[in-house]
Tab-separated table of C-alpha atoms and ligand atoms in Angstrom:
chain	number	residue	atom	x	y	z
A	1	UNK	CA	66.905	166.002	75.541
A	2	UNK	CA	69.052	162.624	76.173
A	3	UNK	CA	72.015	163.531	78.822
A	4	UNK	CA	73.689	159.503	78.941
A	5	UNK	CA	76.603	158.978	77.962
A	6	UNK	CA	77.904	157.421	74.311
A	7	UNK	CA	80.791	156.887	72.845
A	8	UNK	CA	81.682	159.553	70.743
A	9	UNK	CA	83.810	158.734	68.273
A	10	UNK	CA	87.098	157.036	67.077
A	11	UNK	CA	89.360	158.834	70.104
A	12	UNK	CA	91.457	156.142	71.994
A	13	UNK	CA	88.041	153.934	71.484
A	14	UNK	CA	87.291	156.573	74.229
A	15	UNK	CA	83.873	156.083	76.478
A	16	UNK	CA	83.159	160.154	77.352
A	17	UNK	CA	81.949	160.723	80.879
A	18	UNK	CA	78.740	161.198	81.057
A	19	UNK	CA	76.708	163.841	79.462
A	20	UNK	CA	75.092	165.882	76.382
A	21	UNK	CA	77.614	165.476	73.323
A	22	UNK	CA	77.762	164.200	69.844
A	23	UNK	CA	81.146	163.181	68.364
A	24	UNK	CA	83.456	166.305	67.772
A	25	UNK	CA	83.175	167.928	64.598
A	26	UNK	CA	85.340	166.483	61.633
A	27	UNK	CA	87.254	169.943	61.414
A	28	UNK	CA	87.355	172.156	64.869
A	29	UNK	CA	88.346	175.577	62.532
A	30	UNK	CA	84.779	174.965	60.442
A	31	UNK	CA	82.183	177.837	61.598
A	32	UNK	CA	79.082	176.023	61.596
A	33	UNK	CA	77.233	179.055	59.931
A	34	UNK	CA	73.632	177.901	61.716
A	35	UNK	CA	75.283	178.964	65.362
A	36	UNK	CA	77.070	181.857	64.170
A	37	UNK	CA	75.953	185.112	63.239
A	38	UNK	CA	75.770	185.884	59.433
A	39	UNK	CA	78.897	187.993	58.624
A	40	UNK	CA	81.326	185.634	60.934
A	41	UNK	CA	83.923	183.913	58.892
A	42	UNK	CA	87.251	183.227	59.359
A	43	UNK	CA	89.507	184.541	57.685
A	44	UNK	CA	93.321	183.282	55.227
A	45	UNK	CA	95.106	183.663	58.974
A	46	UNK	CA	92.618	181.562	60.961
A	47	UNK	CA	91.119	184.543	62.503
A	48	UNK	CA	87.749	184.731	62.475
A	49	UNK	CA	86.095	187.862	61.810
A	50	UNK	CA	82.659	189.587	62.139
A	51	UNK	CA	81.556	192.457	60.046
A	52	UNK	CA	84.518	191.869	58.437
A	53	UNK	CA	86.931	192.722	61.366
A	54	UNK	CA	89.255	190.342	63.398
A	55	UNK	CA	88.619	188.895	66.959
A	56	UNK	CA	91.652	189.796	68.191
A	57	UNK	CA	91.497	193.400	66.791
A	58	UNK	CA	88.422	193.746	68.717
A	59	UNK	CA	89.842	192.562	72.109
A	60	UNK	CA	92.631	194.883	71.392
A	61	UNK	CA	90.270	197.775	71.685
A	62	UNK	CA	87.083	196.063	73.653
A	63	UNK	CA	88.638	193.735	75.942
A	64	UNK	CA	86.706	190.375	76.883
A	65	UNK	CA	84.529	189.393	77.734
A	66	UNK	CA	82.581	191.577	75.453
A	67	UNK	CA	79.758	190.410	73.419
A	68	UNK	CA	79.535	191.593	69.509
A	69	UNK	CA	76.251	191.805	67.496
A	70	UNK	CA	76.125	191.904	63.967
A	71	UNK	CA	74.044	194.642	63.059
A	72	UNK	CA	73.530	193.281	59.430
A	73	UNK	CA	72.096	190.106	60.748
A	74	UNK	CA	69.807	191.504	63.302
A	75	UNK	CA	68.448	194.009	60.877
A	76	UNK	CA	67.755	191.206	58.245
A	77	UNK	CA	66.391	188.651	60.758
A	78	UNK	CA	63.792	191.781	61.504
A	79	UNK	CA	62.975	192.087	57.409
A	80	UNK	CA	62.584	188.473	57.151
A	81	UNK	CA	60.270	187.892	60.277
A	82	UNK	CA	58.631	191.447	59.271
A	83	UNK	CA	58.157	190.163	55.601
A	84	UNK	CA	57.659	186.709	56.620
A	85	UNK	CA	54.339	187.828	58.295
A	86	UNK	CA	53.443	190.421	55.979
A	87	UNK	CA	50.814	193.838	56.519
A	88	UNK	CA	48.173	191.746	57.558
A	89	UNK	CA	50.012	190.886	60.950
A	90	UNK	CA	52.301	193.275	63.348
A	91	UNK	CA	55.377	191.104	64.567
A	92	UNK	CA	56.580	192.805	68.208
A	93	UNK	CA	59.919	192.215	69.567
A	94	UNK	CA	60.226	191.050	72.665
A	95	UNK	CA	62.471	193.124	74.264
A	96	UNK	CA	63.260	191.489	77.596
A	97	UNK	CA	65.777	189.266	75.010
A	98	UNK	CA	67.988	192.021	74.523
A	99	UNK	CA	67.114	195.960	74.747
A	100	UNK	CA	69.532	198.776	73.916
A	101	UNK	CA	68.446	202.387	72.504
A	102	UNK	CA	70.886	201.540	69.072
A	103	UNK	CA	68.293	197.958	68.619
A	104	UNK	CA	64.960	199.974	69.264
A	105	UNK	CA	66.090	202.414	66.643
A	106	UNK	CA	66.868	199.062	64.484
A	107	UNK	CA	63.444	198.257	65.216
A	108	UNK	CA	61.867	201.111	64.433
A	109	UNK	CA	63.672	201.310	61.124
A	110	UNK	CA	63.338	197.878	60.053
A	111	UNK	CA	59.532	198.713	60.902
A	112	UNK	CA	58.640	196.337	63.941
A	113	UNK	CA	56.845	196.663	67.028
A	114	UNK	CA	58.243	196.306	70.334
A	115	UNK	CA	57.003	194.324	73.826
A	116	UNK	CA	58.476	195.229	77.137
A	117	UNK	CA	57.155	194.275	80.534
A	118	UNK	CA	58.850	197.048	82.534
A	119	UNK	CA	59.189	200.142	83.452
A	120	UNK	CA	62.455	200.589	82.611
A	121	UNK	CA	61.495	198.856	79.003
A	122	UNK	CA	59.663	201.448	78.196
A	123	UNK	CA	61.719	204.027	78.769
A	124	UNK	CA	64.594	202.814	76.694
A	125	UNK	CA	61.679	202.405	74.182
A	126	UNK	CA	60.112	206.107	74.429
A	127	UNK	CA	63.708	207.210	74.463
A	128	UNK	CA	65.008	206.029	71.567
A	129	UNK	CA	61.698	207.270	69.454
A	130	UNK	CA	59.587	204.028	69.790
A	131	UNK	CA	56.572	205.610	68.835
A	132	UNK	CA	54.430	204.667	71.434
A	133	UNK	CA	51.619	203.123	69.901
A	134	UNK	CA	53.748	200.464	68.374
A	135	UNK	CA	54.697	199.311	71.979
A	136	UNK	CA	52.520	196.505	73.634
A	137	UNK	CA	52.997	196.936	77.800
A	138	UNK	CA	53.213	193.300	79.196
A	139	UNK	CA	53.626	191.920	82.889
A	140	UNK	CA	51.547	189.771	85.355
A	141	UNK	CA	52.687	192.547	88.231
A	142	UNK	CA	52.195	195.805	86.184
A	143	UNK	CA	52.174	198.716	89.004
A	144	UNK	CA	50.738	201.206	89.213
A	145	UNK	CA	52.930	203.702	88.019
A	146	UNK	CA	53.953	201.759	85.331
A	147	UNK	CA	50.328	201.497	84.192
A	148	UNK	CA	49.593	205.128	84.095
A	149	UNK	CA	52.347	206.353	82.259
A	150	UNK	CA	51.872	203.579	79.580
A	151	UNK	CA	48.615	204.483	79.584
A	152	UNK	CA	49.821	208.340	79.457
A	153	UNK	CA	52.324	207.857	77.110
A	154	UNK	CA	49.028	206.525	74.968
A	155	UNK	CA	50.936	202.954	74.189
A	156	UNK	CA	49.598	200.525	71.255
A	157	UNK	CA	47.803	198.041	73.860
A	158	UNK	CA	48.034	197.023	77.316
A	159	UNK	CA	48.203	192.553	78.220
A	160	UNK	CA	46.374	192.192	81.193
A	161	UNK	CA	47.260	189.613	83.000
A	162	UNK	CA	44.537	188.948	85.689
A	163	UNK	CA	41.457	190.331	87.259
A	164	UNK	CA	42.539	192.804	88.942
A	165	UNK	CA	44.597	193.710	86.667
A	166	UNK	CA	40.991	194.610	84.579
A	167	UNK	CA	40.226	196.715	87.025
A	168	UNK	CA	43.299	198.776	87.530
A	169	UNK	CA	43.788	199.419	83.894
A	170	UNK	CA	40.356	200.381	82.998
A	171	UNK	CA	40.041	202.852	86.379
A	172	UNK	CA	43.442	204.476	85.284
A	173	UNK	CA	42.572	204.839	81.596
A	174	UNK	CA	39.247	206.254	82.937
A	175	UNK	CA	40.540	208.841	85.164
A	176	UNK	CA	42.829	210.251	82.597
A	177	UNK	CA	39.713	210.370	80.536
A	178	UNK	CA	40.939	207.306	77.775
A	179	UNK	CA	40.076	204.397	76.729
A	180	UNK	CA	43.135	201.982	76.534
A	181	UNK	CA	43.211	199.223	73.744
A	182	UNK	CA	44.292	195.924	75.748
A	183	UNK	CA	44.590	191.883	75.143
A	184	UNK	CA	43.883	189.562	77.619
A	185	UNK	CA	46.490	187.023	78.144
A	186	UNK	CA	44.895	183.388	78.313
A	187	UNK	CA	46.768	180.520	79.540
A	188	UNK	CA	45.725	177.839	77.273
A	189	UNK	CA	47.016	174.721	78.960
A	190	UNK	CA	49.928	174.414	76.587
A	191	UNK	CA	53.535	174.201	77.514
A	192	UNK	CA	55.851	174.170	74.443
A	193	UNK	CA	59.942	173.568	74.664
A	194	UNK	CA	61.957	172.524	72.384
A	195	UNK	CA	60.486	169.181	70.816
A	196	UNK	CA	57.840	168.858	72.481
A	197	UNK	CA	54.324	169.899	74.352
A	198	UNK	CA	52.798	169.030	77.122
A	199	UNK	CA	48.937	169.657	77.201
A	200	UNK	CA	47.285	170.475	80.388
A	201	UNK	CA	43.993	171.052	81.556
A	202	UNK	CA	44.944	172.730	85.123
A	203	UNK	CA	47.275	175.801	85.090
A	204	UNK	CA	49.920	175.727	87.172
A	205	UNK	CA	51.919	179.400	86.435
A	206	UNK	CA	51.649	182.439	87.821
A	207	UNK	CA	51.095	184.410	83.732
A	208	UNK	CA	47.556	185.188	82.547
A	209	UNK	CA	44.229	183.671	83.001
A	210	UNK	CA	42.897	180.201	82.446
A	211	UNK	CA	40.796	179.423	79.477
A	212	UNK	CA	39.743	176.327	81.531
A	213	UNK	CA	36.274	176.792	84.030
A	214	UNK	CA	35.190	179.580	81.879
A	215	UNK	CA	37.764	182.045	82.993
A	216	UNK	CA	39.010	183.480	80.383
A	217	UNK	CA	35.639	184.143	79.048
A	218	UNK	CA	34.433	185.625	81.851
A	219	UNK	CA	37.366	188.158	81.916
A	220	UNK	CA	36.096	189.666	78.662
A	221	UNK	CA	33.126	189.984	79.848
A	222	UNK	CA	34.108	191.921	82.819
A	223	UNK	CA	36.998	193.886	79.961
A	224	UNK	CA	33.764	194.651	76.888
A	225	UNK	CA	31.828	195.668	80.246
A	226	UNK	CA	34.382	198.612	81.578
A	227	UNK	CA	34.184	202.285	79.566
A	228	UNK	CA	38.673	202.815	80.251
A	229	UNK	CA	38.961	199.306	78.101
A	230	UNK	CA	38.650	198.699	74.102
A	231	UNK	CA	39.333	195.123	74.071
A	232	UNK	CA	41.178	194.353	70.974
A	233	UNK	CA	42.001	190.863	71.221
A	234	UNK	CA	43.426	187.653	73.158
A	235	UNK	CA	46.846	186.907	73.805
A	236	UNK	CA	48.830	183.386	74.689
A	237	UNK	CA	52.571	182.349	74.468
A	238	UNK	CA	53.253	179.359	75.401
A	239	UNK	CA	56.808	178.398	76.152
A	240	UNK	CA	60.743	178.530	74.501
A	241	UNK	CA	62.905	177.472	72.360
A	242	UNK	CA	59.930	175.874	70.527
A	243	UNK	CA	61.251	173.894	67.478
A	244	UNK	CA	57.088	172.385	66.739
A	245	UNK	CA	54.402	174.146	65.541
A	246	UNK	CA	51.864	171.411	67.644
A	247	UNK	CA	52.254	173.914	70.532
A	248	UNK	CA	50.917	176.427	68.473
A	249	UNK	CA	48.161	174.875	66.799
A	250	UNK	CA	46.909	173.727	70.063
A	251	UNK	CA	47.155	176.792	71.519
A	252	UNK	CA	44.998	178.824	68.340
A	253	UNK	CA	42.522	175.927	68.394
A	254	UNK	CA	42.090	176.954	72.196
A	255	UNK	CA	41.641	180.823	71.475
A	256	UNK	CA	39.640	180.630	68.560
A	257	UNK	CA	37.102	178.217	70.454
A	258	UNK	CA	37.136	181.909	72.949
A	259	UNK	CA	36.572	183.880	70.117
A	260	UNK	CA	33.928	182.149	69.112
A	261	UNK	CA	32.586	181.844	72.662
A	262	UNK	CA	33.019	185.636	72.686
A	263	UNK	CA	31.115	186.077	69.324
A	264	UNK	CA	28.004	184.009	70.710
A	265	UNK	CA	27.800	185.224	73.807
A	266	UNK	CA	28.439	188.973	73.070
A	267	UNK	CA	27.949	189.460	69.482
A	268	UNK	CA	31.276	190.844	69.179
A	269	UNK	CA	34.313	189.273	66.485
A	270	UNK	CA	37.071	190.558	68.391
A	271	UNK	CA	39.714	191.756	65.994
A	272	UNK	CA	43.410	190.606	66.576
A	273	UNK	CA	44.956	187.120	68.252
A	274	UNK	CA	48.632	186.949	69.670
A	275	UNK	CA	50.219	184.051	69.640
A	276	UNK	CA	53.033	184.954	72.055
A	277	UNK	CA	57.068	184.093	71.002
A	278	UNK	CA	59.356	181.179	71.815
A	279	UNK	CA	60.417	180.321	68.546
A	280	UNK	CA	63.338	178.131	68.475
A	281	UNK	CA	67.322	179.155	67.763
A	282	UNK	CA	70.488	176.950	66.519
A	283	UNK	CA	72.221	176.823	69.643
A	284	UNK	CA	74.201	173.573	68.804
A	285	UNK	CA	74.812	171.890	65.252
A	286	UNK	CA	71.959	169.897	66.779
A	287	UNK	CA	69.822	172.319	66.053
A	288	UNK	CA	67.169	172.794	63.737
A	289	UNK	CA	65.177	175.979	64.057
A	290	UNK	CA	62.349	176.476	60.807
A	291	UNK	CA	62.798	179.892	58.859
A	292	UNK	CA	60.720	182.661	59.806
A	293	UNK	CA	58.498	182.378	56.545
A	294	UNK	CA	58.273	178.522	57.549
A	295	UNK	CA	56.593	179.718	60.485
A	296	UNK	CA	54.510	182.967	59.238
A	297	UNK	CA	53.298	180.220	56.482
A	298	UNK	CA	52.304	177.366	59.444
A	299	UNK	CA	50.838	179.671	61.895
A	300	UNK	CA	48.727	181.741	59.185
A	301	UNK	CA	47.149	178.082	57.889
A	302	UNK	CA	46.093	177.264	61.769
A	303	UNK	CA	44.374	180.007	62.316
A	304	UNK	CA	42.237	180.802	59.696
A	305	UNK	CA	41.431	177.346	59.378
A	306	UNK	CA	40.344	177.350	62.761
A	307	UNK	CA	38.749	180.105	62.263
A	308	UNK	CA	36.933	178.869	59.015
A	309	UNK	CA	35.908	176.005	60.858
A	310	UNK	CA	34.239	178.121	63.839
A	311	UNK	CA	32.726	181.163	61.136
A	312	UNK	CA	34.842	183.309	61.780
A	313	UNK	CA	36.667	185.980	59.827
A	314	UNK	CA	40.386	185.669	60.625
A	315	UNK	CA	41.549	187.977	62.883
A	316	UNK	CA	45.069	190.058	62.838
A	317	UNK	CA	47.389	187.928	64.110
A	318	UNK	CA	50.688	189.034	66.316
A	319	UNK	CA	53.521	187.022	66.781
A	320	UNK	CA	56.601	188.056	69.265
A	321	UNK	CA	59.821	186.625	68.467
A	322	UNK	CA	62.986	187.439	71.072
A	323	UNK	CA	65.616	185.200	70.700
A	324	UNK	CA	64.869	183.945	66.792
A	325	UNK	CA	65.498	187.654	66.182
A	326	UNK	CA	68.302	188.663	68.107
A	327	UNK	CA	70.003	185.147	70.047
A	328	UNK	CA	72.181	184.272	66.814
A	329	UNK	CA	73.194	187.699	65.923
A	330	UNK	CA	75.393	187.893	69.239
A	331	UNK	CA	78.872	186.106	70.446
A	332	UNK	CA	80.500	186.139	73.859
A	333	UNK	CA	84.174	186.616	73.357
A	334	UNK	CA	86.454	185.667	75.987
A	335	UNK	CA	89.869	185.499	76.403
A	336	UNK	CA	91.151	181.657	78.234
A	337	UNK	CA	92.595	181.620	81.328
A	338	UNK	CA	93.717	178.389	82.953
A	339	UNK	CA	93.277	175.380	82.455
A	340	UNK	CA	92.977	172.421	84.423
A	341	UNK	CA	93.028	169.162	82.578
A	342	UNK	CA	91.406	165.750	84.818
A	343	UNK	CA	92.613	162.882	83.433
A	344	UNK	CA	90.121	160.636	81.486
A	345	UNK	CA	87.262	162.526	82.172
A	346	UNK	CA	87.520	166.083	80.536
A	347	UNK	CA	89.304	169.999	80.665
A	348	UNK	CA	87.867	172.722	82.511
A	349	UNK	CA	88.925	176.040	80.700
A	350	UNK	CA	88.812	178.931	82.485
A	351	UNK	CA	87.744	182.622	80.810
A	352	UNK	CA	87.050	186.035	81.997
A	353	UNK	CA	83.720	185.882	82.424
A	354	UNK	CA	81.447	183.208	83.012
A	355	UNK	CA	77.945	182.790	84.690
A	356	UNK	CA	77.637	186.633	85.068
A	357	UNK	CA	77.823	187.428	81.727
A	358	UNK	CA	75.968	184.419	80.621
A	359	UNK	CA	73.401	182.698	83.737
A	360	UNK	CA	71.432	180.414	81.027
A	361	UNK	CA	74.040	177.334	81.731
A	362	UNK	CA	73.241	177.469	85.368
A	363	UNK	CA	69.980	178.261	85.456
A	364	UNK	CA	68.198	176.941	82.680
A	365	UNK	CA	70.826	173.726	81.714
A	366	UNK	CA	71.508	175.338	78.401
A	367	UNK	CA	73.199	174.085	75.361
A	368	UNK	CA	75.886	176.384	74.040
A	369	UNK	CA	78.573	175.651	71.364
A	370	UNK	CA	82.234	177.146	71.307
A	371	UNK	CA	85.014	177.810	69.134
A	372	UNK	CA	89.358	179.010	69.150
A	373	UNK	CA	88.244	182.063	67.136
A	374	UNK	CA	92.050	183.516	66.945
A	375	UNK	CA	93.613	181.120	65.057
A	376	UNK	CA	93.507	177.830	63.726
A	377	UNK	CA	94.555	174.508	65.279
A	378	UNK	CA	95.308	171.061	63.979
A	379	UNK	CA	95.575	169.648	67.270
A	380	UNK	CA	92.942	166.490	68.381
A	381	UNK	CA	89.359	167.875	69.882
A	382	UNK	CA	89.777	166.995	73.464
A	383	UNK	CA	86.388	167.148	75.610
A	384	UNK	CA	85.578	170.984	77.503
A	385	UNK	CA	83.651	172.491	79.868
A	386	UNK	CA	84.162	175.996	79.333
A	387	UNK	CA	83.947	177.647	83.482
A	388	UNK	CA	83.824	181.258	84.770
A	389	UNK	CA	85.948	182.771	87.221
A	390	UNK	CA	83.093	183.313	89.941
A	391	UNK	CA	83.298	182.090	93.074
A	392	UNK	CA	81.022	179.077	92.471
A	393	UNK	CA	81.197	175.692	91.301
A	394	UNK	CA	77.812	175.794	88.666
A	395	UNK	CA	79.636	178.390	86.924
A	396	UNK	CA	79.625	176.817	83.876
A	397	UNK	CA	79.514	178.409	80.391
A	398	UNK	CA	79.492	175.516	78.308
A	399	UNK	CA	78.801	172.263	80.176
A	400	UNK	CA	80.433	170.040	77.291
A	401	UNK	CA	82.355	170.354	74.227
A	402	UNK	CA	85.460	169.900	72.044
A	403	UNK	CA	88.489	173.040	71.527
A	404	UNK	CA	91.734	171.868	70.260
A	405	UNK	CA	94.274	170.062	72.630
A	406	UNK	CA	97.188	173.053	72.030
A	407	UNK	CA	94.413	175.567	73.396
A	408	UNK	CA	96.790	177.829	75.365
A	409	UNK	CA	96.383	181.005	78.064
A	410	UNK	CA	95.432	183.799	75.952
A	411	UNK	CA	93.820	182.213	73.019
A	412	UNK	CA	90.792	184.031	72.717
A	413	UNK	CA	87.449	181.832	72.490
A	414	UNK	CA	83.841	182.331	70.933
A	415	UNK	CA	80.282	181.590	72.652
A	416	UNK	CA	77.849	181.747	69.605
A	417	UNK	CA	74.177	182.795	69.984
A	418	UNK	CA	74.308	184.760	72.969
A	419	UNK	CA	72.363	187.099	71.728
A	420	UNK	CA	69.519	186.977	73.910
A	421	UNK	CA	69.025	186.523	77.439
A	422	UNK	CA	72.605	186.650	78.181
A	423	UNK	CA	73.333	190.080	78.644
A	424	UNK	CA	69.932	191.548	79.421
A	425	UNK	CA	70.276	188.674	82.674
A	426	UNK	CA	73.568	189.492	83.121
A	427	UNK	CA	74.526	190.460	87.006
A	428	UNK	CA	77.466	191.968	89.137
A	429	UNK	CA	78.121	188.901	90.882
A	430	UNK	CA	81.367	188.745	92.540
A	431	UNK	CA	80.845	192.357	92.080
A	432	UNK	CA	82.421	191.638	87.974
A	433	UNK	CA	81.702	193.992	85.684
A	434	UNK	CA	79.053	193.181	82.950
A	435	UNK	CA	80.578	193.051	79.813
A	436	UNK	CA	79.729	196.028	76.766
A	437	UNK	CA	77.619	194.552	73.570
A	438	UNK	CA	79.722	196.170	70.505
A	439	UNK	CA	77.349	196.654	67.404
A	440	UNK	CA	79.667	195.441	64.329
A	441	UNK	CA	78.903	196.544	60.910
A	442	UNK	CA	80.444	196.393	57.379
A	443	UNK	CA	83.918	196.724	58.987
A	444	UNK	CA	82.845	199.218	61.961
A	445	UNK	CA	82.878	198.467	65.220
A	446	UNK	CA	80.699	200.659	67.827
A	447	UNK	CA	79.791	200.035	71.767
A	448	UNK	CA	75.962	200.308	72.001
A	449	UNK	CA	75.803	199.162	75.816
A	450	UNK	CA	79.676	199.911	77.366
A	451	UNK	CA	81.223	197.949	79.951
A	452	UNK	CA	80.062	198.691	83.450
A	453	UNK	CA	83.422	200.059	85.318
A	454	UNK	CA	84.478	199.766	89.107
A	455	UNK	CA	83.025	203.564	89.882
A	456	UNK	CA	79.704	202.398	88.029
A	457	UNK	CA	79.531	199.728	91.012
A	458	UNK	CA	80.902	202.457	93.514
A	459	UNK	CA	78.732	204.759	92.737
A	460	UNK	CA	75.260	202.799	93.757
A	461	UNK	CA	76.931	202.000	97.096
A	462	UNK	CA	76.174	204.887	99.449
A	463	UNK	CA	77.980	203.657	101.988
B	501	PLP	C1	59.586	185.893	76.991
B	501	PLP	C2	58.291	186.532	75.910
B	501	PLP	C3	58.409	186.249	74.105
B	501	PLP	C4	59.798	186.212	73.351
B	501	PLP	O1	60.217	184.920	74.127
B	501	PLP	P1	61.396	184.458	73.011
B	501	PLP	O2	61.705	182.936	73.616
B	501	PLP	O3	62.405	185.291	73.313
B	501	PLP	O4	61.088	184.530	71.265
B	501	PLP	C5	57.297	186.871	73.975
B	501	PLP	N1	55.752	186.831	74.146
B	501	PLP	C6	55.850	186.833	75.985
B	501	PLP	C7	54.905	186.918	75.981
B	501	PLP	C8	57.091	186.390	76.631
B	501	PLP	O5	57.226	186.441	78.276
């Protein structure tokens, strides 16, 4: 995406400093529904509400910074994905985006399955009552203990990531007298992000077994020979924040080719393919994600077309959206602390959180939006950079955005679309206390992950 400077609107005919932004929205008080959770509104007093509760009340009760998660929106998105893919496909929510016991219960109630990639995620899922057969276990370096536990509790599938793991899982399952359902994760030479994808012949990443050089075919050969394994299919995950189906098209074609080779060599038609996750969401008004039914239709068409061409029955499809389900359902609420105007450049707005509650801007140069939510304002837009309180100049939450020029300490501002990869990647940097996640639904707010306390910090520090 372009990061070059460009003139942005009528404000003193300014050319803004280098950064990525379009002109400020015509009215900064208007909330773009694309980036906000479904029940977010601004009420007649100018205060933003979620689930019918004013953010000022939420801040008073739960403090800031805090993540507020719109439960109705989360459930609606689960249902939209499940309905779009229908009974002949499986939707696995990628737990790494955000996982808590409440979330697991919602997933269970809405009929979704769950991807985990660590013992900790597996524990959370099982503790909250997710049936093991609805859990898929991922990871490029699962420990022997993790594999043993996954097999023992009977997870629905383990996604095998390497040649070593094929043998390890087979051995562990066999020694328990079990036959574990598995998929093999292949890398198809497609890396997709946002509006583009790169097709490469050579894989340079830690995950999966390359299709190239017959490696994946060899993995299938080995897995089919081992008694401890029931090979149910092939898995491919091509990227993140993807808006364009073209990468999935190439990926599906290559996976189906492998299925055809497997049939020709072994006389076996593997019944499932998993196309992974990575579907994009709107972080700013410029992003235009597709709806689940459009994605489902496109993926079903691609797979059935490729299978027909290869003379294969269409396998059962699964997908693994994480961000696309939870991302848009939450926002982070901050209180404005210090404000530092830099004449002719930008205004730094410091909030009471930062890179410890949202590392994505520092880590991936991610883009976010921000709005003043405790009141409306008719002041001019000012170019801001929202920064945290950490001892680190890279501690940026929103790199470039506009807020009203009368912004003042004590105002509440909110960053939308922070449901995915924010709390789950939060840290204790500077011994900060990780914020709570509060679920809001129909006039009720309840903590689902509580705020850390200084006691929590000291408990780990054994002196
Ligand atoms: C991270 C991941 C996902 C989910 O990615 P999103 O961008 O959150 O949709 C799905 N499958 C696998 C294997 C992953 O590693």
